[in-house]
PDB file of C-alpha atoms in Angstrom:
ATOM      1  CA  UNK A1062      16.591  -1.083  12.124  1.00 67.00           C
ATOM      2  CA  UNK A1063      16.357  -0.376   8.112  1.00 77.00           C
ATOM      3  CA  UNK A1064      13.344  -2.257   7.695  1.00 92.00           C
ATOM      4  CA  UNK A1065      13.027  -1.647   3.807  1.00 95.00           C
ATOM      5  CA  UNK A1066      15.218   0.532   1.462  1.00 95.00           C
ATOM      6  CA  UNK A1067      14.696   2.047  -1.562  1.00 96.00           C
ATOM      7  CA  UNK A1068      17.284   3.820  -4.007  1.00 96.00           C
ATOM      8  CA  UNK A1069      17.129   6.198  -5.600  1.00 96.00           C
ATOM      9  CA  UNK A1070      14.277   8.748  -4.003  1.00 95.00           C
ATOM     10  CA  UNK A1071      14.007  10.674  -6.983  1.00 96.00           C
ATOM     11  CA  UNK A1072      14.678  10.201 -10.708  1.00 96.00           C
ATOM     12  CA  UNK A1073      14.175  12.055 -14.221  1.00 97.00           C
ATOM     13  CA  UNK A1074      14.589  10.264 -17.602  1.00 96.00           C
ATOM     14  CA  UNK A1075      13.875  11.120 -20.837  1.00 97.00           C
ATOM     15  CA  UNK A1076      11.873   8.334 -22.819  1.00 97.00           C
ATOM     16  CA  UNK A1077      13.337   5.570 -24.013  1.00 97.00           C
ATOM     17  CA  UNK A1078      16.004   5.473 -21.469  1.00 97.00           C
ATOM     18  CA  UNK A1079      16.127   2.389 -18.759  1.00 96.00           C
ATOM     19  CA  UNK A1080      17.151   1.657 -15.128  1.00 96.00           C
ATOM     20  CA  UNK A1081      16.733   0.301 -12.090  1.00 97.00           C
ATOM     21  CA  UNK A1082      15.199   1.127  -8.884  1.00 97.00           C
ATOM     22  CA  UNK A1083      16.686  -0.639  -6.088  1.00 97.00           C
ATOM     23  CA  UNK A1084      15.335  -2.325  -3.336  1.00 97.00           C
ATOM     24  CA  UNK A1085      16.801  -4.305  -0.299  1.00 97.00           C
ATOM     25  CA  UNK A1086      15.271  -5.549   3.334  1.00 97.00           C
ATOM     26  CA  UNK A1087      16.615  -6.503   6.062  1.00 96.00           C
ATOM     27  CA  UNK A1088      14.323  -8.379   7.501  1.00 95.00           C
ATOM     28  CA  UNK A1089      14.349 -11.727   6.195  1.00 94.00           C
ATOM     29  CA  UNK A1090      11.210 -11.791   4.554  1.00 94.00           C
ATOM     30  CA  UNK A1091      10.239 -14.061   1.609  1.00 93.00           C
ATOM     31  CA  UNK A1092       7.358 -12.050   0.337  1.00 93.00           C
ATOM     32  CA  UNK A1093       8.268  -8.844  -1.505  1.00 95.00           C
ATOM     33  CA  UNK A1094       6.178  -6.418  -3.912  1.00 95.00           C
ATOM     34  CA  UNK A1095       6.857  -3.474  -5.990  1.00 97.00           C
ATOM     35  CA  UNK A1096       3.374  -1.236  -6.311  1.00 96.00           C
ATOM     36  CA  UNK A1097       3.070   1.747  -8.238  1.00 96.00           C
ATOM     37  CA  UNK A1098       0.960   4.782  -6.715  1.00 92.00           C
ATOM     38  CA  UNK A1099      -0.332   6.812  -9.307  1.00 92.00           C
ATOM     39  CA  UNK A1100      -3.216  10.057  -8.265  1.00 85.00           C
ATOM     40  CA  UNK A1101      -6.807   9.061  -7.336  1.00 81.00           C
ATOM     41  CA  UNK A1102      -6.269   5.178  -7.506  1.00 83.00           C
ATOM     42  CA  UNK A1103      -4.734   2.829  -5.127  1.00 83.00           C
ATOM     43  CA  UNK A1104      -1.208   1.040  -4.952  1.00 90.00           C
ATOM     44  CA  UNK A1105      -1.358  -1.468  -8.235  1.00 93.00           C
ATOM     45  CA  UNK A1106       0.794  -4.352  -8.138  1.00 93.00           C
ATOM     46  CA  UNK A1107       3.892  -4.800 -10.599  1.00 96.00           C
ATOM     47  CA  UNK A1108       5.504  -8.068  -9.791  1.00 96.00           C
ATOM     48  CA  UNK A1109       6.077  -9.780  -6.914  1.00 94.00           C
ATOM     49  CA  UNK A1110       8.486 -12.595  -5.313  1.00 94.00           C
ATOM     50  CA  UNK A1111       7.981 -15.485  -3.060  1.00 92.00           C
ATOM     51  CA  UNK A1112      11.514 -16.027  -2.210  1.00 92.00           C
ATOM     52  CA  UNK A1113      15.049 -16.000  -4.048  1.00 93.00           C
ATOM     53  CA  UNK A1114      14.611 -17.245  -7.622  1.00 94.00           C
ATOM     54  CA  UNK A1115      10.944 -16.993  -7.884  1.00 94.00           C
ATOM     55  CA  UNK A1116       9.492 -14.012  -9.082  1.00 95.00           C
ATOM     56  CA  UNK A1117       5.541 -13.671 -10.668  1.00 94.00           C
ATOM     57  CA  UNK A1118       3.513 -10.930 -12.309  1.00 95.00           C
ATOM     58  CA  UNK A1119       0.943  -8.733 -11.137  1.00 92.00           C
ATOM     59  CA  UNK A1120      -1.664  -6.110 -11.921  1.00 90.00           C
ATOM     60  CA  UNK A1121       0.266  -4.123 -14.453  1.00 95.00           C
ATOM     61  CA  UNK A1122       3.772  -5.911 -15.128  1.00 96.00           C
ATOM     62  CA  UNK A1123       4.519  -4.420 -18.797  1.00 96.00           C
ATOM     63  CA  UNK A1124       7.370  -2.672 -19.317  1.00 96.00           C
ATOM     64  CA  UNK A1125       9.043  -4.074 -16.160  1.00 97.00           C
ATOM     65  CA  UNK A1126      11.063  -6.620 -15.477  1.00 97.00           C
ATOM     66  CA  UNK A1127      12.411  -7.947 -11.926  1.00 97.00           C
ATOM     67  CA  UNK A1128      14.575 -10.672 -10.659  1.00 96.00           C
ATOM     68  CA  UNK A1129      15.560 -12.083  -7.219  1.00 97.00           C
ATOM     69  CA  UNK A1130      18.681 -13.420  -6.595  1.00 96.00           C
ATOM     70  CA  UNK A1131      18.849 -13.083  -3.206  1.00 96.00           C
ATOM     71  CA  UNK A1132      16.177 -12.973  -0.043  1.00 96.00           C
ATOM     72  CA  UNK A1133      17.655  -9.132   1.024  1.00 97.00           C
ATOM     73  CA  UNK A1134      17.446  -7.361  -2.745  1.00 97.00           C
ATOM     74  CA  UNK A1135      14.715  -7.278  -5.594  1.00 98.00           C
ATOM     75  CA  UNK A1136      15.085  -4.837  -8.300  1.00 98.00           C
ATOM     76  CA  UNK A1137      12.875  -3.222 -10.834  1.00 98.00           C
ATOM     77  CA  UNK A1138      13.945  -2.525 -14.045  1.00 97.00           C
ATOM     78  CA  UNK A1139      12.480  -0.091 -16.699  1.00 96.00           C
ATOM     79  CA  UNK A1140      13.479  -1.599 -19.797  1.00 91.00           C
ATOM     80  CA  UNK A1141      12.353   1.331 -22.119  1.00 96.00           C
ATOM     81  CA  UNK A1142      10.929   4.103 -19.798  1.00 96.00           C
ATOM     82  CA  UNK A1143       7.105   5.605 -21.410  1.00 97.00           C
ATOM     83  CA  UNK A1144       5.449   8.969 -20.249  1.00 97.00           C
ATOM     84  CA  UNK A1145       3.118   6.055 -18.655  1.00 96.00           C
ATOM     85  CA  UNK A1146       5.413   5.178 -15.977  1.00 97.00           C
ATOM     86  CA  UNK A1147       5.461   8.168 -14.351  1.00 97.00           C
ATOM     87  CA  UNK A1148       5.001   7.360 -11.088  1.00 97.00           C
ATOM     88  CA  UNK A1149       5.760   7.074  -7.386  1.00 95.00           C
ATOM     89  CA  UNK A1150       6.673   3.419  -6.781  1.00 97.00           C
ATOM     90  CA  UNK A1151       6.639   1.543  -3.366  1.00 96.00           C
ATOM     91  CA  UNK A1152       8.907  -1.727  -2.664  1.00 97.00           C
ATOM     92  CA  UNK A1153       7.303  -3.678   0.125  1.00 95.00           C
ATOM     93  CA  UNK A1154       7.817  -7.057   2.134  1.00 95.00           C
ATOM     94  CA  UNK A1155       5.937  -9.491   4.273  1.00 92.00           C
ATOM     95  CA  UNK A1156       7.143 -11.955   6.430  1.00 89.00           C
ATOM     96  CA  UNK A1157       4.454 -15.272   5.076  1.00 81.00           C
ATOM     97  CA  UNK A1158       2.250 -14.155   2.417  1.00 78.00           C
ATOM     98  CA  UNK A1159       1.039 -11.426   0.041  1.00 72.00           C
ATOM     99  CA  UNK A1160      -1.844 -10.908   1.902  1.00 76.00           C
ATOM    100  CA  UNK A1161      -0.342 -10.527   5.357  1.00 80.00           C
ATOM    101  CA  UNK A1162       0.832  -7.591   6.646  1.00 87.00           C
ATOM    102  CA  UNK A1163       3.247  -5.454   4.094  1.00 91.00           C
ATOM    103  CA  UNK A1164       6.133  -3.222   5.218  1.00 94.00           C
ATOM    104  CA  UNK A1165       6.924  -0.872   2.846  1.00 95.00           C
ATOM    105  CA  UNK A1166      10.129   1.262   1.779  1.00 95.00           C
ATOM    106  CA  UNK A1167       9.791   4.846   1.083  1.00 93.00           C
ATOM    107  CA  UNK A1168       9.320   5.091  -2.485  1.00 95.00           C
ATOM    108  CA  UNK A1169      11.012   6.312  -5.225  1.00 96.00           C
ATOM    109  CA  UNK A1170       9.363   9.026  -7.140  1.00 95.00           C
ATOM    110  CA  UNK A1171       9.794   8.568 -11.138  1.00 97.00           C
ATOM    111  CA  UNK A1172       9.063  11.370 -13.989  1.00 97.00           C
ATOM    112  CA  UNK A1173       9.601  10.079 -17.469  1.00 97.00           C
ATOM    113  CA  UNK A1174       9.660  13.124 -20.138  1.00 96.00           C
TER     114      UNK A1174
ATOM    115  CA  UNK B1340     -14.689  -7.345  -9.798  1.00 79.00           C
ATOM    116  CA  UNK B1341     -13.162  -7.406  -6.410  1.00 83.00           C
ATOM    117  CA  UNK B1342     -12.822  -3.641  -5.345  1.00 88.00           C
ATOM    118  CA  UNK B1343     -12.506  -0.765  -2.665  1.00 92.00           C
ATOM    119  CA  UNK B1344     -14.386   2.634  -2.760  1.00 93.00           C
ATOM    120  CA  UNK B1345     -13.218   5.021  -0.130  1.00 94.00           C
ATOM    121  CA  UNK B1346     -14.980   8.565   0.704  1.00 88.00           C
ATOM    122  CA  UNK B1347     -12.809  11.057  -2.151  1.00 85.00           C
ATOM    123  CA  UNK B1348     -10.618  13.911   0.168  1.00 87.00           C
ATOM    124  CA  UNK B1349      -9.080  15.983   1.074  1.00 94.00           C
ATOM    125  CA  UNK B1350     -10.909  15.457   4.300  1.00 96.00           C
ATOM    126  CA  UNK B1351     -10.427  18.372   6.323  1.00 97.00           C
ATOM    127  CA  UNK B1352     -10.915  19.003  10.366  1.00 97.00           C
ATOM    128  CA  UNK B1353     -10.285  20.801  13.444  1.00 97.00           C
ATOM    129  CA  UNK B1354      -7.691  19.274  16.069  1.00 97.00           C
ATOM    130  CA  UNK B1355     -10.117  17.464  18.499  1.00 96.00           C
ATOM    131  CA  UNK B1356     -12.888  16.910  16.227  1.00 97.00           C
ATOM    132  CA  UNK B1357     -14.399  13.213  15.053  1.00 97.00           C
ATOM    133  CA  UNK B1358     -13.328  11.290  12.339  1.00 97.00           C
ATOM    134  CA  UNK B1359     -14.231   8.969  10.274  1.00 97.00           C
ATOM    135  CA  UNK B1360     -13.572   7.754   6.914  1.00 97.00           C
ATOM    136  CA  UNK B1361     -15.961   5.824   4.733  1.00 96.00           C
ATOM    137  CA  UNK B1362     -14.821   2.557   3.544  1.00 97.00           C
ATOM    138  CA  UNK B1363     -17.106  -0.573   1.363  1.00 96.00           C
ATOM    139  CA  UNK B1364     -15.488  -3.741  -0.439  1.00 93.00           C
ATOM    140  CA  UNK B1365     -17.384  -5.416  -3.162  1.00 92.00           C
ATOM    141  CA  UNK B1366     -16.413  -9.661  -2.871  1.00 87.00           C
ATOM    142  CA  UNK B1367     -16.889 -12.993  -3.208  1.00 82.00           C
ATOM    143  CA  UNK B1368     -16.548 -13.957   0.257  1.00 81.00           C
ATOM    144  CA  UNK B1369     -15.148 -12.473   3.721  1.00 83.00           C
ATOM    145  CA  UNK B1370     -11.853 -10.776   3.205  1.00 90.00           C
ATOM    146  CA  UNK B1371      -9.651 -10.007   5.428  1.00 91.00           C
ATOM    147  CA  UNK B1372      -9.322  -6.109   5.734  1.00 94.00           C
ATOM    148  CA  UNK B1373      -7.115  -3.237   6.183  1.00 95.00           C
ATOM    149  CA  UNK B1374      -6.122   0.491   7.115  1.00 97.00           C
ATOM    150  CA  UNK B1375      -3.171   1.669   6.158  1.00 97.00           C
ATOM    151  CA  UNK B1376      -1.608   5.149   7.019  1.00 97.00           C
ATOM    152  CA  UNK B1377       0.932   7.187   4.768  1.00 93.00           C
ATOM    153  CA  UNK B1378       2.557   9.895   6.584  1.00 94.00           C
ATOM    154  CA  UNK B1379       3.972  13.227   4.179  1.00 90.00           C
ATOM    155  CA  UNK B1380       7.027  11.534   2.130  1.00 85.00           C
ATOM    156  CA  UNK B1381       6.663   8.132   3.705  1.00 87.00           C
ATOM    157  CA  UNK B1382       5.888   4.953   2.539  1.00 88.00           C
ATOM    158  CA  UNK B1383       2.526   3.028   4.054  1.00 93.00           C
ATOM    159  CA  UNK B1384       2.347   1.727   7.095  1.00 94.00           C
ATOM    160  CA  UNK B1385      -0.070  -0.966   8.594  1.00 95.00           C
ATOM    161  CA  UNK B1386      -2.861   1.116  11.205  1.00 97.00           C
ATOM    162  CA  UNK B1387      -4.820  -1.825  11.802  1.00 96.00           C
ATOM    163  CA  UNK B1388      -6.834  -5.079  10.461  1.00 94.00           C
ATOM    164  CA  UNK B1389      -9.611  -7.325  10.891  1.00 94.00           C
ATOM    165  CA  UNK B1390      -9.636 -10.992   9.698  1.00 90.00           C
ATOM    166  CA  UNK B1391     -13.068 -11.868  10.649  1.00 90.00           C
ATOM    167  CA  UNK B1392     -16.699  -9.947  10.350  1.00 91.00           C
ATOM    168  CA  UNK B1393     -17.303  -8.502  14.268  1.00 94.00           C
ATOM    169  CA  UNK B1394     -13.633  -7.911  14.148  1.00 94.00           C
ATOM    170  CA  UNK B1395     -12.821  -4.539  15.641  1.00 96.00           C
ATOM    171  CA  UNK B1396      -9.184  -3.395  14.844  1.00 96.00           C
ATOM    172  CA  UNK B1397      -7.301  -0.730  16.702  1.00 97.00           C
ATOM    173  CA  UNK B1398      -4.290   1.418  17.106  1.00 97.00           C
ATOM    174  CA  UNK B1399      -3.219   4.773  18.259  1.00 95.00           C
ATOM    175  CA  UNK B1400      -6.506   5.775  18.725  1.00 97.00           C
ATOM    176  CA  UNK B1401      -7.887   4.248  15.602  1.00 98.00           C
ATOM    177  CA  UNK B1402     -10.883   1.883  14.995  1.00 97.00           C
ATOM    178  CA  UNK B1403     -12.864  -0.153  12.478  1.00 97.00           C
ATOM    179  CA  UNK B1404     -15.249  -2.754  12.925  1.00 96.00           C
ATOM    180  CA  UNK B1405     -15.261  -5.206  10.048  1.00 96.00           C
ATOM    181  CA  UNK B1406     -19.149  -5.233   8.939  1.00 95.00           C
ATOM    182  CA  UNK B1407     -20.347  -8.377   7.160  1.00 92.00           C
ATOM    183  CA  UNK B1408     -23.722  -6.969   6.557  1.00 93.00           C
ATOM    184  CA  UNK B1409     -22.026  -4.128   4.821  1.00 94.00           C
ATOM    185  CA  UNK B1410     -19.454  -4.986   3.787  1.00 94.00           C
ATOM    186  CA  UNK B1411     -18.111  -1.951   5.373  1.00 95.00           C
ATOM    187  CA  UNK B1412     -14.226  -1.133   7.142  1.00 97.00           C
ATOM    188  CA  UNK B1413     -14.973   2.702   8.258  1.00 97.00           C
ATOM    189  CA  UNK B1414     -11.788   4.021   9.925  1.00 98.00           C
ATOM    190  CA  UNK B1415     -12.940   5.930  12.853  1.00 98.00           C
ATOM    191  CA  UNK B1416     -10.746   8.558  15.759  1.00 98.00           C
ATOM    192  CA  UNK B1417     -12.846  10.149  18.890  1.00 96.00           C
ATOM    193  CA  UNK B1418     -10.107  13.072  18.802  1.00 96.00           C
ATOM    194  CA  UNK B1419      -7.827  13.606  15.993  1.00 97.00           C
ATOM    195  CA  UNK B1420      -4.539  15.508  16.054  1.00 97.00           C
ATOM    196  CA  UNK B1421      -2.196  17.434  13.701  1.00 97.00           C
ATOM    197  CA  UNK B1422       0.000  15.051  13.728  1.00 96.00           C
ATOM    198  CA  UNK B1423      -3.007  12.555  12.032  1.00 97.00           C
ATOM    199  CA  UNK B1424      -2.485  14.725   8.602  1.00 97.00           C
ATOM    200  CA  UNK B1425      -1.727  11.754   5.977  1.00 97.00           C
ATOM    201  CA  UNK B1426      -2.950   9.851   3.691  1.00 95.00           C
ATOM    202  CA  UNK B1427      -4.882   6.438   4.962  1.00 97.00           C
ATOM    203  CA  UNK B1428      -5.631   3.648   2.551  1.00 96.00           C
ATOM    204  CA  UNK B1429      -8.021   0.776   2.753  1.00 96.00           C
ATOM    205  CA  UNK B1430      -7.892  -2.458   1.178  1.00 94.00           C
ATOM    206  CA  UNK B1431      -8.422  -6.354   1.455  1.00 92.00           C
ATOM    207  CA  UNK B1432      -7.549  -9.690   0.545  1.00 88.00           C
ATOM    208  CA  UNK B1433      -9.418 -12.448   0.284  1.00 82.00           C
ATOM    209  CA  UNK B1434      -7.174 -15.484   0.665  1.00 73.00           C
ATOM    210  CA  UNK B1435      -3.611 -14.918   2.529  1.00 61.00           C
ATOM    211  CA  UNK B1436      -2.026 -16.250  -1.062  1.00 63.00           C
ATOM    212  CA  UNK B1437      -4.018 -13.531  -2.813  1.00 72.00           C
ATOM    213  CA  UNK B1438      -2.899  -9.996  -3.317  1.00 80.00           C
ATOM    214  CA  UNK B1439      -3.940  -6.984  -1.699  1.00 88.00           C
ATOM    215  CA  UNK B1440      -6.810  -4.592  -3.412  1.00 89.00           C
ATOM    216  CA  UNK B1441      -6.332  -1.331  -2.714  1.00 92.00           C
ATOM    217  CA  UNK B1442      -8.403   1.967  -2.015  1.00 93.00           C
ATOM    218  CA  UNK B1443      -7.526   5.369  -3.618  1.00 92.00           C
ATOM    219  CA  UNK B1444      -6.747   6.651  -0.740  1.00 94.00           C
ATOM    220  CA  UNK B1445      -7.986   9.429   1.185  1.00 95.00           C
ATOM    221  CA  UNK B1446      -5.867  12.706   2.328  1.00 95.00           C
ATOM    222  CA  UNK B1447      -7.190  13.888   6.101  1.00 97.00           C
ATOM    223  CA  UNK B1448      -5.789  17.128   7.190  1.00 97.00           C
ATOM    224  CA  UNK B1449      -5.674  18.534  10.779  1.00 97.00           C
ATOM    225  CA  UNK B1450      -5.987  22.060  11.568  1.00 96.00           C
ATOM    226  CA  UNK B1451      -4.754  23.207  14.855  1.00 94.00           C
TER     227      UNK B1451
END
């Protein structure tokens, strides 16, 4: 069973460059989260979804943008990557709500020179 | 606001010895609460939760009572093994519809 995916596991860029990490699950969930994990604080929220075409912003969504075309896949782009968003991030999704259990992927781990 | 103060790490033990790790939620309300585990180059994985104050959760030898008085979640192991070494997380939520607040974390590591 995948559960949830991330691509890719690791990534460089220099500032000012964008892309996206991907994220798919194969669980049928309606809920999904990306979080970034950054040392000595806990997972912050980005932006989250509550099913296909319906996406909302959390804690810290600037800089990011996301989209969900489908239940399976929702994407986070970097539009302009900062020094600021280095970072490990964490996809995650929940079968009813945001505040029910989360399965996450394995992260993607992000260094922005 | 709403947050989580864990007990800073690295937390570090002998195989066998007792564990636990400090957790306290500042709220409007009763929460419902969490432990979550992150094993080396994993993502986080749901140990256990408690929806209700008396509440004890468990799993693989893991507890914590949910403590209305204290507002306390303290993640607790009779006998903890190498294989424990990771990083567990506390948070909460108070309303289903609500997002999770999150911990810092807190590293345990397991000598044999």
């Amino acid at each position: 069973n995948a559960g949830v995916t991330q691509t890719p596991k690791f990534q460089v860029l220099k500032t000012g460059q964008s892309m996206t990490l991907q994220c798919a699950q194969d669980m049928n969930h309606e809920y999904m989260s990306w979080y970034r994990q950054d040392p000595g604080m806990g997972l912050r929220l980005i932006h989250y979804s509550v099913g296909a075409g319906i996406t909302d912003q959390g804690e810290v969504p600037n800089g990011y943008n996301v989209s969900r075309s489908t239940t399976e896949d929702f994407p986070l782009r970097l539009l302009s990557a900062a020094p600021s968003q280095t970072s490990v991030y964490f996809c995650a999704s929940s079968p009813t709500t945001l505040g029910d259990t989360q399965y996450f992927g394995p992260g993607t781990r992000l260094t922005v020179l | 606001g709403d947050s989580v103060t864990q007990m800073e790490g690295p937390v570090t033990l002998s195989e066998e010895a007792f564990l636990t790790i400090n957790c306290t939620y500042t709220a409007t309300g009763y929460p419902s609460l969490f432990w979550y585990v992150q094993y080396p180059g994993e993502g986080l994985q749901l140990l256990l939760k408690a929806t209700k104050a008396d509440d004890k959760g468990s799993n693989k030898g893991f507890e914590a009572t949910y403590r209305k008085e204290t507002t306390s979640f303290h993640l607790e192991k009779g006998s903890v093994q190498v294989s424990d070494s990771a990083v567990y997380f506390c948070a909460f939520c108070m309303d289903s519809n609500y997002q999770l607040i999150w911990g810092a974390g807190t590293k345990l590591i397991i000598k044999p």
